[in-house]
Coordinates of C-alpha atoms in Angstrom, one line a residue:
X52 CA -11.0 -39.8 -16.6
X53 CA -8.1 -37.7 -15.4
X54 CA -6.2 -35.9 -18.1
X55 CA -2.4 -35.7 -18.0
X56 CA -0.6 -32.7 -16.5
X57 CA 0.6 -31.3 -20.0
X58 CA -3.0 -31.4 -21.4
X59 CA -4.2 -29.7 -18.2
X60 CA -1.8 -26.9 -18.7
X61 CA -2.9 -26.5 -22.3
X62 CA -6.6 -26.4 -21.2
X63 CA -5.9 -23.8 -18.6
X64 CA -4.1 -21.6 -21.1
X65 CA -6.9 -22.0 -23.6
X66 CA -9.4 -20.9 -21.0
X67 CA -7.3 -17.9 -19.9
X68 CA -7.0 -16.9 -23.5
X69 CA -10.9 -17.0 -23.7
X70 CA -11.1 -14.7 -20.7
X71 CA -8.4 -12.4 -22.4
X72 CA -10.6 -12.2 -25.5
X73 CA -13.6 -11.2 -23.3
X74 CA -11.5 -8.5 -21.7
X75 CA -10.2 -7.2 -25.1
X76 CA -13.8 -7.1 -26.4
X77 CA -15.0 -5.1 -23.3
X78 CA -12.1 -2.6 -23.5
X79 CA -12.5 -2.0 -27.2
X80 CA -16.3 -1.5 -27.2
X81 CA -17.0 0.2 -23.8
X82 CA -18.1 3.8 -23.9
X83 CA -16.8 5.1 -20.5
X84 CA -13.2 5.9 -19.9
X85 CA -13.3 4.1 -16.6
X86 CA -13.8 0.8 -18.4
X87 CA -11.8 1.3 -21.6
X88 CA -8.9 3.2 -20.0
X89 CA -8.8 2.7 -16.2
X90 CA -9.9 -1.0 -16.6
X91 CA -12.1 -1.3 -13.6
X92 CA -13.8 -4.5 -14.8
X93 CA -13.5 -8.3 -14.5
X94 CA -14.1 -11.2 -16.8
X95 CA -14.2 -14.9 -15.7
X96 CA -15.0 -18.3 -16.9
X97 CA -16.7 -20.3 -14.0
X98 CA -17.8 -23.8 -13.4
X99 CA -21.5 -24.9 -13.6
X100 CA -21.5 -24.4 -9.8
X101 CA -20.1 -20.8 -10.2
X102 CA -16.4 -21.1 -9.2
X103 CA -14.0 -19.1 -11.3
X104 CA -11.3 -21.2 -13.0
X105 CA -10.1 -18.8 -15.7
X106 CA -9.3 -15.0 -15.6
X107 CA -7.6 -12.4 -18.0
X108 CA -3.9 -12.6 -17.4
X109 CA -3.2 -8.9 -17.6
X110 CA -6.4 -7.0 -17.8
X111 CA -8.9 -5.7 -15.3
X112 CA -9.3 -6.0 -11.6
X113 CA -7.5 -9.0 -10.0
X114 CA -9.7 -8.9 -6.9
X115 CA -12.2 -11.3 -8.5
X116 CA -9.9 -14.1 -9.5
X117 CA -11.4 -16.4 -6.9
X118 CA -15.0 -15.3 -7.2
X119 CA -18.0 -17.6 -6.6
X120 CA -21.0 -16.8 -8.7
X121 CA -22.9 -19.8 -7.2
X122 CA -25.4 -17.8 -5.2
X123 CA -26.5 -15.8 -8.3
X124 CA -26.6 -18.9 -10.6
X125 CA -28.8 -20.7 -8.1
X126 CA -31.4 -17.8 -8.3
X127 CA -32.8 -19.2 -11.6
X128 CA -34.4 -22.6 -12.0
X129 CA -33.0 -23.2 -15.5
X130 CA -31.0 -21.6 -18.2
X131 CA -31.3 -21.8 -22.0
X132 CA -29.0 -20.9 -24.8
X133 CA -29.0 -17.2 -25.5
X134 CA -29.8 -16.3 -21.8
X135 CA -27.9 -13.4 -20.2
X136 CA -28.7 -12.4 -16.5
X137 CA -27.8 -9.2 -14.8
X138 CA -27.7 -7.7 -11.3
X139 CA -25.9 -4.9 -9.4
X140 CA -27.7 -5.4 -6.0
X141 CA -25.0 -5.9 -3.3
X142 CA -27.6 -7.7 -1.1
X143 CA -28.8 -10.2 -3.7
X144 CA -26.3 -13.1 -3.5
X145 CA -23.4 -10.9 -2.2
X146 CA -21.5 -11.1 -5.5
X147 CA -22.1 -7.4 -6.7
X148 CA -20.5 -5.4 -4.0
X149 CA -21.7 -1.9 -4.6
X150 CA -24.4 -0.5 -6.9
X151 CA -22.1 0.8 -9.7
X152 CA -20.7 -2.8 -10.3
X153 CA -23.1 -4.4 -12.8
X154 CA -22.5 -8.1 -13.2
X155 CA -23.7 -10.2 -16.1
X156 CA -23.5 -13.9 -16.7
X157 CA -24.3 -16.3 -19.6
X158 CA -24.5 -20.0 -19.8
X159 CA -22.3 -21.9 -22.3
X160 CA -23.9 -25.1 -23.8
X161 CA -22.3 -27.9 -25.8
X162 CA -24.8 -30.1 -27.7
X163 CA -27.5 -29.1 -25.3
X164 CA -25.5 -29.8 -22.1
X165 CA -24.4 -27.0 -19.8
X166 CA -20.6 -26.8 -19.8
X167 CA -19.8 -23.6 -17.8
X168 CA -20.7 -19.9 -17.5
X169 CA -19.0 -16.8 -18.8
X170 CA -19.3 -13.9 -16.4
X171 CA -18.1 -10.4 -15.7
X172 CA -18.7 -7.0 -14.2
X173 CA -17.9 -3.3 -15.0
X174 CA -17.9 -0.3 -12.7
X175 CA -20.3 2.3 -14.1
X176 CA -19.2 5.8 -13.6
X177 CA -22.8 6.7 -12.4
X178 CA -25.9 4.7 -11.6
X179 CA -28.0 7.6 -10.2
X180 CA -28.5 8.1 -6.5
X181 CA -28.0 11.1 -4.2
X182 CA -24.7 12.4 -5.6
X183 CA -22.9 12.5 -9.0
X184 CA -20.9 9.3 -9.6
X185 CA -23.3 7.7 -7.0
X186 CA -20.8 7.1 -4.2
X187 CA -19.8 9.2 -1.2
X188 CA -18.8 8.2 2.3
X189 CA -21.4 10.6 3.6
X190 CA -24.3 8.4 2.3
X191 CA -26.0 6.3 5.0
X192 CA -28.3 3.9 3.3
X193 CA -28.1 1.6 0.3
X194 CA -31.1 3.3 -1.2
X195 CA -29.2 6.6 -1.6
X196 CA -26.5 4.9 -3.8
X197 CA -28.4 4.7 -7.0
X198 CA -30.3 2.1 -9.1
X199 CA -30.3 -1.5 -8.0
X200 CA -31.3 -4.2 -10.4
X201 CA -32.2 -7.5 -8.7
X202 CA -31.1 -10.7 -10.4
X203 CA -33.1 -10.9 -13.6
X204 CA -32.8 -12.2 -17.2
X205 CA -31.5 -9.4 -19.4
X206 CA -31.9 -11.7 -22.4
X207 CA -34.0 -14.9 -22.8
X208 CA -33.0 -17.2 -25.6
X209 CA -31.3 -14.2 -27.3
X210 CA -34.2 -11.8 -26.9
X211 CA -33.4 -8.6 -25.1
X212 CA -35.7 -7.5 -22.2
X213 CA -36.4 -3.9 -23.1
X214 CA -37.6 -3.0 -19.6
X215 CA -34.0 -3.3 -18.2
X216 CA -32.8 -0.6 -20.6
X217 CA -35.7 1.6 -19.9
X218 CA -35.1 1.2 -16.2
X219 CA -31.5 2.2 -16.6
X220 CA -32.4 5.2 -18.9
X221 CA -34.8 6.5 -16.3
X222 CA -32.5 6.4 -13.3
X223 CA -28.9 7.4 -14.3
X224 CA -27.3 10.7 -15.2
X225 CA -25.7 9.6 -18.4
X226 CA -27.9 6.8 -19.9
X227 CA -26.1 6.7 -23.3
X228 CA -22.8 5.9 -21.6
X229 CA -24.4 3.3 -19.3
X230 CA -26.3 1.5 -22.1
X231 CA -23.2 1.6 -24.3
X232 CA -21.2 0.0 -21.5
X233 CA -24.0 -2.6 -21.1
X234 CA -23.8 -3.5 -24.8
X235 CA -20.1 -3.9 -24.4
X236 CA -20.7 -6.4 -21.6
X237 CA -23.1 -8.4 -23.8
X238 CA -20.5 -8.5 -26.5
X239 CA -17.9 -9.7 -24.0
X240 CA -19.9 -12.6 -22.8
X241 CA -21.0 -13.5 -26.3
X242 CA -17.3 -13.7 -27.3
X243 CA -16.6 -15.7 -24.2
X244 CA -19.4 -18.2 -25.1
X245 CA -18.1 -18.7 -28.5
X246 CA -14.5 -19.2 -27.4
X247 CA -15.5 -21.7 -24.7
X248 CA -17.7 -23.7 -27.1
X249 CA -14.6 -24.1 -29.3
X250 CA -12.6 -25.2 -26.3
X251 CA -15.2 -27.8 -25.2
X252 CA -15.4 -29.1 -28.7
X253 CA -11.6 -29.4 -29.0
X254 CA -11.2 -31.3 -25.6
X255 CA -14.6 -33.1 -25.5
X256 CA -17.3 -32.5 -23.0
X257 CA -16.3 -35.1 -20.4
X258 CA -12.6 -34.3 -20.4
X259 CA -13.4 -30.6 -20.3
X260 CA -15.5 -30.9 -17.2
X261 CA -12.9 -33.2 -15.6
X262 CA -10.1 -30.8 -16.6
X263 CA -11.8 -27.8 -15.1
X264 CA -12.0 -29.4 -11.7
X265 CA -8.4 -30.5 -11.9
X266 CA -7.4 -26.9 -12.6
X267 CA -9.1 -25.9 -9.4
X268 CA -7.5 -28.8 -7.5
X269 CA -4.1 -27.8 -8.9
X270 CA -4.4 -24.3 -7.5
X271 CA -5.5 -25.6 -4.2
X272 CA -2.4 -27.9 -4.0
X273 CA -0.2 -24.9 -4.8
X274 CA -1.7 -22.8 -2.0
X275 CA -1.3 -25.6 0.6
X276 CA 2.4 -25.9 -0.4
X277 CA 2.9 -22.2 0.1
X278 CA 1.1 -22.2 3.5
X279 CA 3.3 -25.0 4.7
X280 CA 6.3 -22.6 4.4
X281 CA 4.6 -20.2 6.9
X282 CA 5.3 -20.9 10.6
X283 CA 2.3 -22.0 12.5
X284 CA 0.9 -19.4 14.8
X285 CA -1.5 -16.5 15.4
X286 CA -0.5 -13.2 13.9
X287 CA -2.6 -10.1 14.8
X288 CA -2.6 -6.9 12.9
X289 CA -4.9 -3.9 12.8
X290 CA -5.0 -0.6 10.8
X291 CA -7.3 2.3 10.4
X292 CA -9.1 3.9 7.5
X293 CA -9.8 7.6 7.6
X294 CA -12.9 8.8 9.2
X295 CA -16.1 7.1 8.2
X296 CA -17.6 10.5 7.5
X297 CA -16.6 14.2 7.6
X298 CA -15.6 14.9 11.2
X299 CA -16.4 11.3 12.0
X300 CA -14.3 8.5 13.7
X301 CA -11.6 6.3 12.2
X302 CA -12.6 2.8 11.0
X303 CA -10.7 0.0 12.6
X304 CA -10.0 -3.2 10.6
X305 CA -8.5 -6.0 12.8
X306 CA -7.3 -9.4 11.7
X307 CA -5.9 -12.4 13.5
X308 CA -4.2 -14.6 10.9
X309 CA -4.2 -18.3 12.1
X310 CA -1.8 -20.6 10.2
X311 CA -2.3 -24.3 10.9
X312 CA 0.0 -26.4 8.6
X313 CA -1.5 -26.0 5.1
X314 CA -4.6 -24.0 6.1
X315 CA -5.3 -20.4 7.0
X316 CA -8.0 -18.7 9.1
X317 CA -8.6 -15.0 8.7
X318 CA -10.5 -13.9 11.8
X319 CA -11.8 -10.4 11.5
X320 CA -13.1 -10.3 15.1
X321 CA -12.2 -7.0 16.6
X322 CA -13.1 -4.9 13.5
X323 CA -15.5 -2.1 14.0
X324 CA -19.3 -2.5 13.9
X325 CA -21.0 -1.6 10.7
X326 CA -21.0 2.2 10.2
X327 CA -23.5 4.9 9.5
X328 CA -21.4 5.8 6.4
X329 CA -20.7 3.9 3.3
X330 CA -17.5 2.1 4.2
X331 CA -19.3 -1.2 5.0
X332 CA -18.6 -4.4 3.2
X333 CA -21.5 -6.5 2.0
X334 CA -19.9 -10.0 2.2
X335 CA -22.9 -11.9 3.5
X336 CA -20.6 -13.7 5.9
X337 CA -19.3 -15.8 3.0
X338 CA -16.1 -17.3 4.2
X339 CA -14.2 -17.0 1.0
X340 CA -15.7 -13.7 -0.2
X341 CA -13.3 -11.9 -2.5
X342 CA -13.4 -8.6 -0.6
X343 CA -11.8 -10.2 2.5
X344 CA -9.7 -12.8 0.7
X345 CA -7.9 -10.7 -2.0
X346 CA -5.2 -9.8 0.5
X347 CA -4.5 -13.5 1.0
X348 CA -4.3 -14.0 -2.7
X349 CA -1.7 -11.1 -2.9
X350 CA 0.3 -12.5 -0.1
X351 CA 0.3 -16.0 -1.6
X352 CA 1.3 -14.7 -5.1
X353 CA 4.1 -12.7 -3.5
X354 CA 5.5 -15.9 -2.0
X355 CA 5.1 -17.8 -5.3
X356 CA 4.3 -16.0 -8.5
X357 CA 3.8 -19.3 -10.3
X358 CA 0.5 -19.7 -8.3
X359 CA -2.6 -20.3 -10.5
X360 CA -5.2 -17.8 -9.5
X361 CA -8.8 -19.2 -9.4
X362 CA -11.4 -20.3 -6.8
X363 CA -9.2 -23.4 -5.9
X364 CA -6.5 -20.9 -4.6
X365 CA -8.9 -20.0 -1.7
X366 CA -10.0 -23.5 -0.7
X367 CA -7.4 -23.9 2.1
X368 CA -8.6 -20.7 3.8
X369 CA -11.7 -19.3 5.4
X370 CA -12.6 -16.0 7.0
X371 CA -14.5 -15.4 10.2
X372 CA -16.7 -12.3 9.6
X373 CA -18.8 -11.1 12.6
X374 CA -22.4 -10.3 11.7
X375 CA -23.2 -6.6 11.9
X376 CA -19.5 -5.6 11.6
X377 CA -17.9 -3.3 8.9
X378 CA -16.7 -6.5 7.1
X379 CA -20.2 -8.2 7.2
X380 CA -22.8 -5.5 7.2
X381 CA -26.6 -6.0 7.2
X382 CA -29.1 -4.2 5.2
X383 CA -29.9 -1.3 4.6
X384 CA -26.2 -0.3 5.3
X385 CA -24.6 1.9 2.7
X386 CA -21.7 0.0 0.9
X387 CA -20.5 2.4 -1.8
X388 CA -17.0 2.9 -0.3
X389 CA -16.4 -0.8 0.3
X390 CA -13.3 -0.7 -1.9
X391 CA -11.6 1.5 0.6
X392 CA -12.3 -0.9 3.4
X393 CA -11.4 -3.8 1.2
X394 CA -8.0 -2.2 0.5
X395 CA -7.5 -2.0 4.4
X396 CA -8.3 -5.8 4.6
X397 CA -5.6 -6.3 2.1
X398 CA -3.1 -4.2 4.1
X399 CA -3.8 -5.9 7.4
X400 CA -3.4 -9.3 5.7
X401 CA 0.0 -8.3 4.4
X402 CA 0.8 -6.9 7.9
X403 CA 0.0 -10.2 9.5
X404 CA 2.1 -12.1 7.0
X405 CA 4.9 -9.6 7.5
X406 CA 5.0 -10.7 11.1
X407 CA 5.2 -14.3 10.1
X408 CA 7.7 -13.8 7.3
X409 CA 9.3 -10.4 7.8
X410 CA 12.2 -11.1 5.4
X411 CA 9.8 -11.8 2.5
X412 CA 6.8 -9.4 2.7
X413 CA 6.6 -5.7 1.7
X414 CA 5.8 -2.7 3.6
X415 CA 2.3 -1.1 3.4
X416 CA 0.9 0.2 0.3
X417 CA -1.2 3.3 0.8
X418 CA -4.6 1.6 0.8
X419 CA -7.0 3.9 -1.1
X420 CA -6.7 5.6 -4.5
X421 CA -8.7 8.7 -4.9
X422 CA -10.9 8.0 -7.9
X423 CA -11.5 11.5 -9.3
X424 CA -14.9 12.1 -11.0
X425 CA -16.3 15.3 -12.5
X426 CA -19.9 16.2 -13.3
X427 CA -20.1 19.4 -15.3
X428 CA -21.4 21.0 -18.4
X429 CA -19.8 20.6 -21.9
X430 CA -19.2 23.4 -24.4
X431 CA -22.4 22.5 -26.2
X432 CA -24.4 22.7 -23.0
X433 CA -24.9 18.9 -22.6
X434 CA -24.1 17.2 -19.2
X435 CA -20.7 15.5 -18.9
X436 CA -20.1 12.8 -16.3
X437 CA -16.6 11.3 -16.3
X438 CA -14.0 9.6 -14.3
X439 CA -10.7 11.4 -15.0
X440 CA -8.4 8.9 -13.4
X441 CA -7.0 7.5 -10.1
X442 CA -4.6 9.5 -7.8
X443 CA -3.0 7.1 -5.5
X444 CA 0.3 6.0 -4.0
X445 CA 3.1 3.7 -5.0
X446 CA 4.0 0.2 -3.8
X447 CA 5.4 -0.6 -0.4
X448 CA 9.1 -1.2 -0.3
X449 CA 10.3 -4.8 -0.4
X450 CA 13.1 -6.6 1.3
X451 CA 14.8 -6.5 -2.1
X452 CA 14.1 -3.1 -3.6
X453 CA 12.2 0.2 -3.7
X454 CA 8.4 0.3 -4.1
X455 CA 7.0 1.2 -7.5
X456 CA 6.2 4.9 -7.9
X457 CA 2.7 6.3 -8.6
X458 CA 0.8 3.0 -8.6
X459 CA 1.2 -0.1 -6.6
X460 CA -0.2 -2.4 -3.9
X461 CA -3.9 -3.1 -3.5
X462 CA -5.1 -0.9 -6.4
X463 CA -2.1 -1.0 -8.7
X464 CA -4.2 -2.5 -11.4
X465 CA -6.0 0.8 -12.0
X466 CA -4.6 2.5 -15.1
X467 CA -4.5 6.3 -15.6
X468 CA -6.6 7.9 -18.3
X469 CA -4.4 9.9 -20.7
X470 CA -4.8 13.6 -20.2
X471 CA -5.4 14.2 -23.9
X472 CA -8.5 11.9 -23.8
X473 CA -9.9 13.6 -20.6
X474 CA -9.4 17.2 -21.9
X475 CA -11.1 16.2 -25.2
X476 CA -14.1 14.9 -23.4
X477 CA -14.3 17.0 -20.2
X478 CA -14.1 20.8 -20.0
X479 CA -11.3 21.0 -17.5
X480 CA -7.6 22.0 -17.9
X481 CA -4.9 20.0 -16.3
X482 CA -2.1 21.9 -14.6
X483 CA -0.2 19.0 -13.2
X484 CA -0.3 15.2 -13.3
X485 CA 2.7 13.2 -12.1
X486 CA 4.7 12.1 -9.1
X487 CA 5.0 14.1 -5.9
X488 CA 8.6 14.3 -4.4
X489 CA 9.2 13.3 -0.7
X490 CA 6.1 11.2 -0.4
X491 CA 7.7 7.7 -0.4
X492 CA 8.7 6.6 3.0
X493 CA 12.5 6.7 3.7
X494 CA 14.1 3.3 4.3
X495 CA 17.0 1.1 3.2
X496 CA 14.5 0.5 0.3
X497 CA 12.3 3.6 -0.3
X498 CA 8.5 3.5 -0.5
X499 CA 6.8 4.4 -3.7
X500 CA 6.0 7.9 -4.5
X501 CA 2.5 9.1 -4.6
X502 CA 0.7 10.6 -7.6
X503 CA -0.4 14.3 -7.8
X504 CA -3.2 15.8 -9.9
X505 CA -4.2 19.4 -10.3
X506 CA -6.8 20.8 -12.7
X507 CA -8.8 23.9 -13.3
X508 CA -12.6 23.9 -13.7
X509 CA -14.1 25.8 -16.6
X510 CA -17.9 25.5 -16.2
X511 CA -20.3 26.7 -13.5
X512 CA -22.0 24.3 -11.2
X513 CA -19.3 21.6 -11.5
X514 CA -19.2 18.9 -8.9
X515 CA -15.9 17.0 -8.2
X516 CA -15.9 13.8 -6.3
X517 CA -12.8 12.1 -4.8
X518 CA -14.0 8.8 -3.7
X519 CA -11.9 6.3 -1.8
X520 CA -9.5 9.0 -0.5
X521 CA -7.5 7.5 2.4
X522 CA -4.4 8.0 4.6
X523 CA -5.0 11.7 5.3
X524 CA -4.4 10.9 9.0
X525 CA -2.8 7.4 9.3
X526 CA 0.2 7.0 7.0
X527 CA 1.2 3.7 5.4
X528 CA 3.5 1.9 7.8
X529 CA 7.1 0.8 7.3
X530 CA 8.9 -2.3 8.2
X531 CA 12.2 -3.0 10.2
X532 CA 13.0 0.6 11.1
X533 CA 11.7 2.3 8.0
X534 CA 9.5 5.4 8.2
X535 CA 5.9 5.6 7.2
X536 CA 4.8 7.2 3.9
X537 CA 3.5 10.7 3.6
X538 CA -0.2 11.3 4.2
X539 CA -2.5 12.4 1.3
X540 CA -3.8 15.9 0.8
X541 CA -6.8 17.5 -0.9
X542 CA -6.9 21.3 -1.4
X543 CA -9.2 23.7 -3.2
X544 CA -7.5 26.7 -4.9
X545 CA -3.9 26.2 -3.5
X546 CA -1.9 29.4 -3.2
X547 CA -4.9 31.7 -4.0
X548 CA -7.2 33.7 -1.8
X549 CA -9.8 31.3 -0.4
X550 CA -7.4 28.4 -0.3
X551 CA -9.1 25.6 1.7
X552 CA -7.9 22.2 2.8
X553 CA -10.8 19.8 2.1
X554 CA -9.6 17.2 4.6
X555 CA -11.8 14.1 4.5
X556 CA -14.4 15.7 2.2
X557 CA -15.1 13.7 -1.0
X558 CA -17.7 15.9 -2.7
X559 CA -16.8 19.5 -3.8
X560 CA -18.9 22.1 -5.6
X561 CA -16.7 24.2 -8.0
X562 CA -17.1 27.1 -10.4
X563 CA -15.1 28.5 -13.2
X564 CA -11.5 29.1 -12.4
X565 CA -11.5 26.9 -9.3
X566 CA -8.5 24.6 -8.9
X567 CA -8.5 21.2 -7.4
X568 CA -5.2 19.8 -6.1
X569 CA -5.0 16.3 -4.8
X570 CA -1.9 14.3 -3.7
X571 CA -2.1 10.6 -2.9
X572 CA -0.5 8.9 0.1
X573 CA 3.0 7.6 0.0
X574 CA 3.9 4.0 0.6
X575 CA 5.9 2.6 3.5
X576 CA 9.7 1.9 3.5
X577 CA 11.7 -1.2 4.4
X578 CA 14.7 -1.1 6.7
X579 CA 16.7 1.6 8.4
X580 CA 17.0 4.7 6.1
X581 CA 20.6 5.3 7.3
X582 CA 21.6 2.0 5.7
X583 CA 20.5 3.2 2.2
X584 CA 23.3 3.4 -0.2
X585 CA 24.4 7.1 -0.7
X586 CA 24.6 6.6 -4.4
X587 CA 20.9 5.6 -4.4
X588 CA 20.0 8.7 -2.4
X589 CA 22.0 10.9 -4.9
X590 CA 20.0 9.2 -7.8
X591 CA 16.7 9.9 -6.0
X592 CA 17.7 13.6 -5.6
X593 CA 18.8 14.0 -9.2
X594 CA 15.6 12.5 -10.6
X595 CA 13.4 14.6 -8.3
X596 CA 12.1 11.9 -6.0
X597 CA 13.7 13.3 -2.9
X598 CA 14.6 16.8 -2.0
X599 CA 18.2 17.7 -0.8
X600 CA 16.8 18.7 2.6
X601 CA 15.0 15.3 3.1
X602 CA 18.1 13.6 1.8
X603 CA 20.1 15.1 4.7
X604 CA 17.3 14.8 7.3
X605 CA 16.1 11.3 6.6
X606 CA 19.2 9.6 5.1
X607 CA 22.1 11.5 6.6
X608 CA 23.4 12.2 3.1
X609 CA 24.4 15.8 2.1
X610 CA 24.1 16.5 -1.6
X611 CA 26.1 19.4 -3.1
X612 CA 26.2 20.8 -6.6
X613 CA 28.8 18.3 -7.6
X614 CA 27.2 15.2 -5.9
X615 CA 27.6 13.7 -2.5
X616 CA 29.6 15.9 0.0

């Protein structure tokens, strides 16, 4: 029996609140800063078939709003109350997308009948492997990227499988941190189970099941209405990630967006073959895989921010992913840097939509936050392994305003870790963390400024990783006559003897006194810079976003001591 529209909205809000509760629990009980501060995690409620219908509204990674856990759920013949399953293997079901992402899922029963599942993942700072923090573009095989757990029951009828904890403890660099985060995940799905059982009791089992499918149908109808506003046609766009390894070649991501009435095809034919580095994406060829569809979700939400985000959002679309390509690699390809390539799929999707709707879509976001990690020795001699925060760029300028500074676009959901927390836990000293002037692209509307981080190492044999750095060669593009953003920079000991540009390197050995300086890429601008209001240029100069020299060179505005000349 179909429930009415008002009750459906109430049900959707209740389910989203349950996902919020899962996220709160995870953030408040996690051990690693990358979860509790940066918020690289996801929580969902999914149907009995595995389709996500509820997500946190303001927390965690939005990439997974349309995720399909179906291939993982189907790997077990049956579920019982109290079961919790786990995996982080990218090639088992193609739900986990690189080894640090540990996924767990738990069935929710009502009076003995399966109602739904509560699921989620976190990014572990380290899961062992060849390098600290487990990931580097230099790695060539999945086996080098740390511990992989095949789909297995972590708990059966509420009883913990001790072998999984022993396996983790024996294979990672910071077992206490990993096991603490795993306990937080268990707490999160337990809270989700309790919340969803309350919801099923409130609405009744049959109306709940019917309502969940109506939620998916409603999101599908919204998406189809948005796509009808896009002119039919084929829109091609391509962009490049930095070299796939040190001194390697650029990685090309190509997309032909085909709009046909209320449906969309994302054809990635023309993208590079899978690489000998770790930029590959393990999608398994699934035509609605989140890694290749999240750009579509962003574009649709840009066109209508009332869009309900769930698996139904993606029903009117499908992707074509050539086997053996960088967007559909085959085993044993390394996949640790798939998030960099995923960010580029988002950018080419926005680029294709910008051709169809140039007056509505933004310029390019940078496409690759540098996730800074440090492995070092603490003051008491124990090993410290920590993520100290993202260093990325701002948002692309829009047809209506400047891009956001410091964080925006594809990875704008990643929060920074407060410096006080990092310095209390990691023996480094921050010299600078803020916004870098003159990095946002000039335009009628300016691209967002990039972030800058500089810190000094205190301990010997420290290893710094800067995974997902991008745009050190190919800048973020502008739209309608705007300039591109600034490229990123990565320097060891700037202004000192032995200063060295690290280029595309993402793994650096440091000693006491060494200084790491990293600047993210700037975002693209929108419109002719000479059409920018002089008062806006003056405001940018006064707040330090644009230098006087660049104001004159890029905008034709001369700024004197008393204001505009």
